[in-house]
XYZ file of C-alpha atoms in Angstrom:
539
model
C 18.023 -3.491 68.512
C 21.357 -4.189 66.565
C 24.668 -2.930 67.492
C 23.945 -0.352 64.848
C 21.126 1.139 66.266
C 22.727 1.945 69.139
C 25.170 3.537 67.923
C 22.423 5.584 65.599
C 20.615 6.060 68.875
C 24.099 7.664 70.447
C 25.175 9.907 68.036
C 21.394 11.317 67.538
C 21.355 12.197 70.799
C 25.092 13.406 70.558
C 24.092 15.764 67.895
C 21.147 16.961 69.998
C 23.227 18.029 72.973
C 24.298 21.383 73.275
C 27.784 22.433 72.613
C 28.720 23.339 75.777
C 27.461 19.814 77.091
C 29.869 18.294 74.469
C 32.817 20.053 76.220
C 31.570 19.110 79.193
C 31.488 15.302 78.588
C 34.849 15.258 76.145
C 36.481 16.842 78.749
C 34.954 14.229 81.418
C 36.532 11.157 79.035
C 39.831 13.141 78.562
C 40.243 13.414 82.489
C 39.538 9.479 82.590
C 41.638 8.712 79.995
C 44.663 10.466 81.823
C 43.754 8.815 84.696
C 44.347 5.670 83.435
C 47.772 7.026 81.804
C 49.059 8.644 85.110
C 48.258 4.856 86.744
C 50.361 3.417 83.554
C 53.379 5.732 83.844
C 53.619 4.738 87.333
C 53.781 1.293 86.765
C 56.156 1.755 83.869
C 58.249 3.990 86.201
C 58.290 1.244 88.989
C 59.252 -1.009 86.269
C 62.515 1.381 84.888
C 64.009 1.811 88.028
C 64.243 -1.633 88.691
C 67.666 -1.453 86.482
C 70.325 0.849 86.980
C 70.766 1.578 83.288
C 66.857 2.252 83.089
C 66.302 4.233 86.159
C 64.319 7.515 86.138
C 65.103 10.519 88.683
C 61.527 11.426 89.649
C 57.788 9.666 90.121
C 55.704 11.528 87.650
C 52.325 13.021 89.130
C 50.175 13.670 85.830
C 47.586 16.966 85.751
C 47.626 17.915 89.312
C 45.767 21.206 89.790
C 47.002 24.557 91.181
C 45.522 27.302 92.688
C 47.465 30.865 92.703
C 45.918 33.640 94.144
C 46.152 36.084 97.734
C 45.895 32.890 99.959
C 49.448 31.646 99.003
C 51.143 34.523 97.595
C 54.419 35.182 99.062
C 55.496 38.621 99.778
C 59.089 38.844 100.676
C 62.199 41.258 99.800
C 64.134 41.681 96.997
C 67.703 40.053 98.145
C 70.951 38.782 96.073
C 73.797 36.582 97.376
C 76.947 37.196 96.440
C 78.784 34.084 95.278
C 82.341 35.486 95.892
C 84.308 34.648 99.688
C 85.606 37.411 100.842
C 86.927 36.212 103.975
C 90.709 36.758 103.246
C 90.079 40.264 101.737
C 89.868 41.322 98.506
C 92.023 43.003 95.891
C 90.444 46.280 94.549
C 93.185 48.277 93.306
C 91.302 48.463 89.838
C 87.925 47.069 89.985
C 86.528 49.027 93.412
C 82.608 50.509 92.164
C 79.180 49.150 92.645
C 75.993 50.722 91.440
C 72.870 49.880 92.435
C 69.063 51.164 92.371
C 66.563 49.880 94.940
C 63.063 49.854 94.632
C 63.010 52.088 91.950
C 64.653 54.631 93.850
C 67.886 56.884 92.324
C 70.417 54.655 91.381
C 73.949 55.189 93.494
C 77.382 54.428 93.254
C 79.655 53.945 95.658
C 83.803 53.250 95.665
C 84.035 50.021 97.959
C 87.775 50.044 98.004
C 89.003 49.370 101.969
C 91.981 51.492 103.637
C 94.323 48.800 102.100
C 92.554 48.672 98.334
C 94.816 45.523 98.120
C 93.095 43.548 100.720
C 89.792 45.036 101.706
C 87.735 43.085 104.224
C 84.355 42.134 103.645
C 83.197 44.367 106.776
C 84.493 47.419 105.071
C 82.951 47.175 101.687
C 79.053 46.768 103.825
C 79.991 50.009 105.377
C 80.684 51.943 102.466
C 77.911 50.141 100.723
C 74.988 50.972 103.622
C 76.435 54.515 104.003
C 75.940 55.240 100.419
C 72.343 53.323 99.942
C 71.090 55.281 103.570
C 69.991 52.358 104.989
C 71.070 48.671 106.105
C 71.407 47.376 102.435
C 74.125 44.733 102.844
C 75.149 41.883 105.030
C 77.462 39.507 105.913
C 76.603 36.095 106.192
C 78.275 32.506 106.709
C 80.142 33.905 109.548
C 80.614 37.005 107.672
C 82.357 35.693 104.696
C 79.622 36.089 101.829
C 78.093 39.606 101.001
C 73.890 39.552 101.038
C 72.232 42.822 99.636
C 68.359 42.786 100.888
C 65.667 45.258 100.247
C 63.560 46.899 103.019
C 60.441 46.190 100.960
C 58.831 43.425 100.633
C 56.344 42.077 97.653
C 56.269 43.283 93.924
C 57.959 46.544 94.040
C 60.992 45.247 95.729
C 64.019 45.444 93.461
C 67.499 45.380 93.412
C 68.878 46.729 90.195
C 73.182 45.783 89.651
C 73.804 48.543 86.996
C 76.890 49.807 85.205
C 79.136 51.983 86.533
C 80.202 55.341 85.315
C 83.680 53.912 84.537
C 83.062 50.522 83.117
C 86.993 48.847 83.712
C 86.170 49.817 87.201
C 83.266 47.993 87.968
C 83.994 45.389 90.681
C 80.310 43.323 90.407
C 81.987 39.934 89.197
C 84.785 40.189 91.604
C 82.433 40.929 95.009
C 78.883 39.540 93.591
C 79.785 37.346 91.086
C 77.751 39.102 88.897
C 79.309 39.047 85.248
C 79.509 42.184 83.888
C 77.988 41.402 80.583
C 75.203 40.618 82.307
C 74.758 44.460 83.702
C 72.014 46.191 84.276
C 70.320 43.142 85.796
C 67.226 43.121 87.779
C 66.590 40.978 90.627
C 64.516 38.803 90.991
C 63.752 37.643 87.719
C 60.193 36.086 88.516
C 58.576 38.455 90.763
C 55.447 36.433 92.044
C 55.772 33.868 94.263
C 53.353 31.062 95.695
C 53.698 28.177 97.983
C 53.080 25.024 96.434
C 50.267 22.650 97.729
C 52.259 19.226 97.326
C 55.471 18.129 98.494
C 59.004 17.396 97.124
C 58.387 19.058 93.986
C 61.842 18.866 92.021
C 59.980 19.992 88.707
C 56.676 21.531 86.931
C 57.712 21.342 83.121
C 54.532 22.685 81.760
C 51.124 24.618 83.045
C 48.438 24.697 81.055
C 44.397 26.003 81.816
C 42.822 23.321 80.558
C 43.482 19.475 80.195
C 42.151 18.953 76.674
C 44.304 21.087 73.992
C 40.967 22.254 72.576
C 40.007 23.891 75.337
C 43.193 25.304 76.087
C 44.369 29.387 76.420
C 47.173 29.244 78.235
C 50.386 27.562 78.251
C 53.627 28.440 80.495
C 56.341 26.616 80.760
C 59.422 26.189 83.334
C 62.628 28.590 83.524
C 60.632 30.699 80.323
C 57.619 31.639 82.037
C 58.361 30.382 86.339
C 60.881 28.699 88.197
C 60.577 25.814 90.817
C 62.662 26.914 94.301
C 63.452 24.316 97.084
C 60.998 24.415 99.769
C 58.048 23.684 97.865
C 57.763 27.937 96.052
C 57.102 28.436 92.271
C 57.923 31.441 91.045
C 56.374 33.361 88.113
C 57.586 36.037 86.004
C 54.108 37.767 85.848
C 51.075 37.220 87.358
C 49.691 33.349 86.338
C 45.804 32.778 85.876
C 44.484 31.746 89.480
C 43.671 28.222 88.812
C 46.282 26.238 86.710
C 46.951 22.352 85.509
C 50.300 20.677 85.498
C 50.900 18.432 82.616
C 53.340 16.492 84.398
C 55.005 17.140 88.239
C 58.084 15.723 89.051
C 58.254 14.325 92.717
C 61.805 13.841 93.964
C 61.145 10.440 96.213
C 65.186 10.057 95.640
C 64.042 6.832 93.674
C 68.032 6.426 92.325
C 69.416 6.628 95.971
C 66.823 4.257 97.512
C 67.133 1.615 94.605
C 71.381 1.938 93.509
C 72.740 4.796 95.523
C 72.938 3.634 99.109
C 74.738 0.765 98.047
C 77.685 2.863 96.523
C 77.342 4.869 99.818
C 77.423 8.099 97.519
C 74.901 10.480 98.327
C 74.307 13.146 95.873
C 71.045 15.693 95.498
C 68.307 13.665 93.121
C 68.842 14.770 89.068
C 69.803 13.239 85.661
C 73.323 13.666 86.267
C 73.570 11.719 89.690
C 71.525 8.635 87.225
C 74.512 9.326 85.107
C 76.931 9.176 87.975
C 75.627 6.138 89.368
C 75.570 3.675 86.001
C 79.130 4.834 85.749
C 80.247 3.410 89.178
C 78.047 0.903 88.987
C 79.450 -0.211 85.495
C 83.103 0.185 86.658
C 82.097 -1.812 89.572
C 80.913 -4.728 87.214
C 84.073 -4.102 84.573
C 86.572 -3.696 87.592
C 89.255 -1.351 89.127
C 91.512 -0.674 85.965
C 92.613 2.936 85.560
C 90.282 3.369 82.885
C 87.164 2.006 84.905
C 88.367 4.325 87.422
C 88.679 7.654 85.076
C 85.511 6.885 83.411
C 83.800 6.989 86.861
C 85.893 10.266 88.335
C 84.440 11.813 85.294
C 80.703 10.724 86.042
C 81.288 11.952 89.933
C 82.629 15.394 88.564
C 80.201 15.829 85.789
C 82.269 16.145 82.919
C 81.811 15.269 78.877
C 81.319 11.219 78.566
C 80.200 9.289 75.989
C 76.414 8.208 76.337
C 76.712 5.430 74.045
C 79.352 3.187 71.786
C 79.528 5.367 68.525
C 82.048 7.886 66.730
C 82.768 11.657 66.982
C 81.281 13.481 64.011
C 82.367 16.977 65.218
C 85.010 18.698 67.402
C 85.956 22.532 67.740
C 87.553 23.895 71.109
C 84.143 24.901 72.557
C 82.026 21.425 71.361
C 82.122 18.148 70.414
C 79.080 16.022 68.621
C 79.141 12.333 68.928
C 76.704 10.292 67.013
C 75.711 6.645 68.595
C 75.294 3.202 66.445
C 70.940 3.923 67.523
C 71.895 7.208 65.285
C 71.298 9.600 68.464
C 72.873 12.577 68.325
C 74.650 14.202 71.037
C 76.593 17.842 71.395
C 78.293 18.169 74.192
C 79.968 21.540 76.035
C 83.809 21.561 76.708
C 84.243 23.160 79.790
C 86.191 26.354 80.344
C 90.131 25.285 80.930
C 89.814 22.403 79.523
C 90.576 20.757 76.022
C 89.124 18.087 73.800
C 90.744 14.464 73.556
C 88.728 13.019 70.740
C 89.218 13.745 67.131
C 86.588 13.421 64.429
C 86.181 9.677 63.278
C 87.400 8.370 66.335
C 85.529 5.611 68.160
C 83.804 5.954 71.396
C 82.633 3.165 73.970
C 80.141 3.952 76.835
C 81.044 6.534 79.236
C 84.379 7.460 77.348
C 85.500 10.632 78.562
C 85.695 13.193 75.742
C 87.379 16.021 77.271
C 90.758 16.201 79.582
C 90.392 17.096 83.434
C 91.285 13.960 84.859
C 93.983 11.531 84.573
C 94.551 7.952 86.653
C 98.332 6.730 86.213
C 99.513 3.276 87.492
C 103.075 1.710 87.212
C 101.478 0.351 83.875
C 100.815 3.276 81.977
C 102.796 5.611 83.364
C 106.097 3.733 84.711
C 107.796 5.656 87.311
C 104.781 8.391 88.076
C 105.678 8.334 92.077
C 109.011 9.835 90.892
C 107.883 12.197 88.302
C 104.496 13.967 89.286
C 104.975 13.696 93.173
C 108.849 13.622 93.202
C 111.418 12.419 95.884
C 110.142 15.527 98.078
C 107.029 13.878 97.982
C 108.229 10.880 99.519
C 109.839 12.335 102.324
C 106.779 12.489 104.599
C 106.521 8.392 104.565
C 110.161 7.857 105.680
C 110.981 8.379 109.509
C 114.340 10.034 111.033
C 116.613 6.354 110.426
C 115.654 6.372 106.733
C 118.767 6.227 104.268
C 118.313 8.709 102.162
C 119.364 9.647 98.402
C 119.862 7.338 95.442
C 121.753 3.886 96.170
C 122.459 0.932 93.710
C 120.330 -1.761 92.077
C 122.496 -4.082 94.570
C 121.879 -1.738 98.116
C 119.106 0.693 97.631
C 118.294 3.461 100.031
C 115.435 3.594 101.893
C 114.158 6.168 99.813
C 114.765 4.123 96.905
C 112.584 1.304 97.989
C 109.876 3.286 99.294
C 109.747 5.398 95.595
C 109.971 1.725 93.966
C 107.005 0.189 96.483
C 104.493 3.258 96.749
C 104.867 2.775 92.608
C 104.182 -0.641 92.753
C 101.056 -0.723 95.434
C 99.605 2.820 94.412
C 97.983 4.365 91.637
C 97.324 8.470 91.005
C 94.251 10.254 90.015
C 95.423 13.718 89.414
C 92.539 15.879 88.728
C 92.625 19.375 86.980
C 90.909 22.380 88.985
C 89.421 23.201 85.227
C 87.500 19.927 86.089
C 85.629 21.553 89.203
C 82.409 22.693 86.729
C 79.611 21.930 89.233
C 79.444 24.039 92.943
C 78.540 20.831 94.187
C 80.967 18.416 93.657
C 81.601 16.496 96.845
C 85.538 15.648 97.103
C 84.353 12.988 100.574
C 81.880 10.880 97.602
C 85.636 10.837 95.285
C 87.055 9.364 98.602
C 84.530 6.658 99.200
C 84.767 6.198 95.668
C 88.156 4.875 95.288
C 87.925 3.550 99.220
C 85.930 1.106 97.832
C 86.696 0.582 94.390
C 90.618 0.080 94.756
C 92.023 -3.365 94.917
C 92.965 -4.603 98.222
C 96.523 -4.541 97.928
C 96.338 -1.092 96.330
C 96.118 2.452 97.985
C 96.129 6.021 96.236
C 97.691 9.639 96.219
C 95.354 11.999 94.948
C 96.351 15.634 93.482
C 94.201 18.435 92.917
C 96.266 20.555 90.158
C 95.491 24.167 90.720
C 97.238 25.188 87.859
C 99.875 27.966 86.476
C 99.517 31.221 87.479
C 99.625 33.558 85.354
C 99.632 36.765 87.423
C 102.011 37.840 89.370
C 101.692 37.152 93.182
C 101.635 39.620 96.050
C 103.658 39.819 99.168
C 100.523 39.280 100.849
C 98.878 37.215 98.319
C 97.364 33.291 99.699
C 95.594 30.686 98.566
C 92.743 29.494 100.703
C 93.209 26.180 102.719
C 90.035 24.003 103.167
C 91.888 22.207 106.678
C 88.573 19.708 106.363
C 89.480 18.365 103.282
C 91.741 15.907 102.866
C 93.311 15.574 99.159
C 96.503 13.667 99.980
C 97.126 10.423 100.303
C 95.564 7.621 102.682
C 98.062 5.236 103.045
C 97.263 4.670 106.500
C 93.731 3.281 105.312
C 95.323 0.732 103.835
C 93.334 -2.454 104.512
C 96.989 -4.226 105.572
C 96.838 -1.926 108.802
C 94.026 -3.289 110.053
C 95.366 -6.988 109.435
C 97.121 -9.241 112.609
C 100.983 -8.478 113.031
C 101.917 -11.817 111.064
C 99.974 -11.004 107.837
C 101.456 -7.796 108.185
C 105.145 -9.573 108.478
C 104.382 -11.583 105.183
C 103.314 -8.031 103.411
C 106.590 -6.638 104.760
C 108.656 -9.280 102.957
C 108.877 -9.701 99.245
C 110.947 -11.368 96.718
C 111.636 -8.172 94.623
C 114.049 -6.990 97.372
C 113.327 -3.273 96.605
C 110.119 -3.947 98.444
C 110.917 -5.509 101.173
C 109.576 -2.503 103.885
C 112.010 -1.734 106.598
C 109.918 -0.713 109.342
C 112.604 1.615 111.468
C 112.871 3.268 107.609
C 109.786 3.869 105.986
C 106.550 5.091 108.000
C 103.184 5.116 106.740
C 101.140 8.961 107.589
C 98.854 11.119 106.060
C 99.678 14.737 106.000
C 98.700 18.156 103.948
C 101.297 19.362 101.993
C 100.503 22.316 99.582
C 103.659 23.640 97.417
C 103.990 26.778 95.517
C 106.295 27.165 92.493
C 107.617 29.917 90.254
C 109.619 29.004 87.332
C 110.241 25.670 88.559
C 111.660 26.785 92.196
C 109.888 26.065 95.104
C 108.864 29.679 96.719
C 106.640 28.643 99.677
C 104.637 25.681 101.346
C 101.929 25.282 103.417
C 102.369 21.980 105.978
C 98.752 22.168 107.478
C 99.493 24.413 110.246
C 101.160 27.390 108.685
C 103.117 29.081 105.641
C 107.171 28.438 105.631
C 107.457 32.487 104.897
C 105.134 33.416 107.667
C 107.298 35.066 110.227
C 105.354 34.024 113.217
């Protein structure tokens, strides 16, 4: 027969079937067809990450299928962590009630204010809170520093309600749970029917459907609307999902970025779009080398902040947003973060990985001569100089030893001073920064490195502190300089110079690394913290 019979032949036979056969074999050629796609994507993937400016953050699995019924239902308590430390006490003179409702039970209130409202400890606010719910409601965890509220039922009727209290500038939710209280009443959890997950590493499930083909489809959920995907392999739904399920696409995290780029940086962050983001920044500062700029653009990457994408101009700019529109005609708005302030203007031109917002600032003796003296000061200094320093200001012809060391930490250092505003992720890693500009800086350069807290604004208490992380480090590593590692006659040639402000005298100037944290009000010096204790402590 011709070709044409055959295909006569086909669809006559075609038209004969029944139409629940045709389902049956379109949806047997639309499961080969994404067979064939999932095998392509993976090869495409494989292909992307090859390239740091092409790399992807997950493998793609393509219509896996789920099953969600008795056999891997989770049934488990109601619980909320409080994101507030309460370890040094708390102030509650204004803001001391909590109301809650468990379970559906009658809601209670209860006045969590400690014998000192001023500073009341963490332990007293779970007594007052378990003697007014009846039972052991609340916790303390990570060595008793965080507050954890926890149901004694478990499964779908466990519920912790955070409603509003009877006087509303009273209600102390933000400052103990971190609960905002425009977002009162608010019921936890959100998605009330959890499953374990058959595969493993799931980072992602962006869709669910019932059926492959769109034809045959009745149901559609997607992620964060309809469920959520936990760590350790849970999905959770908001109400109860059809027993058997398809995923459009699942995300694997096989930490593709760190395994290809990221171990050669030596910075380790959790697998997501913005560590890709963070490492074609350092990896394109690496390539353009260690000027300030190369060196801001990538601080901003590391800390998440507003960059350029892509060369192209800013088209819009209020204080809350700026849009940016690239020479490929993408697009882009982009959230300025609370505290800080844009630094682009409409029209202006924008390169790569431009930062957009302020936050962070790198200053060298080139665009900032004489930074040592004016953002870390003389008293800054005085930590590097030993007990035979000279001290005070000298002449061009016989400096002190304080002048040489201000005019040689200028000359061999540069400063990235980085605004608290600029902390807008809970897991920024300050040791990654470190290794950062470890092994970015040039080799005759070392770095201070200031963490501005800011003004404040209210007025500070007799008893008032600020809380000292003693395990990290943000001053400066001049003892990792790579001339301390170097023979004693290298190190003679880097002691002499022929700018004779530089030359080093040893029995003056002493290289250490120390904590120093300062407190000001109205430009006077009020208070300091050396490490080991507060200068106003009395013991």
């Amino acid at each position: 027969m011709a070709s044409g019979q055959y295909f006569q032949f086909l669809a006559a036979v075609w038209d004969q079937l029944p139409e629940a056969d045709r389902g049956r074999f379109a949806e047997l050629w639309e499961g080969y067809e994404q067979i064939l796609a999932a095998a392509y994507q993976k090869y495409a993937e494989l292909s992307l990450n090859i390239a740091v400016n092409d790399m992807v953050p997950y493998q793609t699995e393509r219509w896996l299928p789920y099953t969600f019924n008795s056999g891997n239902f989770i049934s488990r308590p109601a619980s909320i962590t409080s994101t507030q430390d309460m370890s040094a006490g708390m102030n509650l003179t204004t803001r001391y009630l909590l109301k809650f409702r468990v379970d559906g039970g009658t809601p209670f209130e209860v006045n969590v204010q400690g014998f000192v409202p001023q500073t009341t400890l963490i332990g007293e606010v779970i007594q007052k809170i378990n003697l007014a719910a009846g039972f052991p409601f609340a916790s303390g965890i990570f060595s008793n520093t965080i507050i954890y509220l926890k149901s004694t039922t478990s499964g779908v009727g466990s519920s912790i309600e955070v409603l509003p209290t009877s006087n509303p500038d009273a209600n102390a939710c933000e400052f103990i749970l971190g609960i905002s209280i425009l977002e009162v009443p608010k019921v936890y959890p959100e998605y009330r029917y959890p499953y374990t997950l058959p595969y493993e590493r799931i980072a992602t499930i962006p869709e669910f459907r019932d059926a492959v083909r769109v034809e045959s489809m009745t149901t559609s959920l997607v992620e964060v609307t309809d469920y959520t995907v936990e760590e350790g392999g849970i999905v959770t739904f908001k109400e109860v999902p059809p027993e058997n399920l398809w995923a459009v696409r699942t995300n694997i995290d096989a930490e593709n970025p760190w395994a290809t780029f990221g171990f050669l940086t030596d910075i380790y962050q959790k697998n997501s779009p913005r560590y890709i983001g963070v490492l074609q920044g350092l990896w394109y500062a690496f390539w353009n080398g260690p000027k300030p700029i190369n060196v801001r653009r990538s601080l901003y990457l590391l800390f998440g902040l507003p960059t350029a994408k892509e060369n192209g101009v800013v088209t819009k700019v209020t204080p809350t947003l700026i849009e940016t529109t690239g020479d490929n005609g993408t697009i882009r708005t982009f959230e300025v973060p609370v505290g800080l302030e844009p630094e682009v203007v409409v029209g202006e031109r924008v390169s790569t990985f431009d930062p957009l917002v302020t936050g962070i600032d790198v200053y060298d003796k080139i665009n900032y001569p004489g930074f040592i003296e004016k953002e870390a000061g003389r008293e800054g200094i005085q930590r590097f100089l030993t007990e035979n320093a000279s001290l005070g200001y000298g002449t061009p012809e016989n400096p002190t030893d304080e002048d040489r060391a201000m005019v040689m930490l200028e000359e061999y250092t540069f400063l990235p001073q980085i605004s608290v505003d600029a902390f807008i992720y809970p897991d920024i890693n300050l040791q990654n920064v470190r290794i950062f500009l470890d092994s970015f800086k040039p080799l005759n350069k070392t770095y201070l490195f200031q963490v501005i807290v800011g003004t404040f604004r209210d007025i500070l208490g007799a008893t008032d502190r600020i809380g000292i992380l003693d395990d990290t480090d943000l001053t400066s590593n001049l003892d990792s300089n790579e001339t301390t590692f170097l023979d004693s006659a290298t190190l003679t040639s880097y002691e002499t110079s022929n700018i004779d402000a530089l030359n080093i005298d040893p029995h003056g100037i002493l290289f250490e690394e120390k904590i120093l944290i300062e407190v000001f009000k109205a430009g006077i010096k009020i208070d300091e913290y050396d490490g080991t204790k507060w200068a106003s402590d009395p013991y």
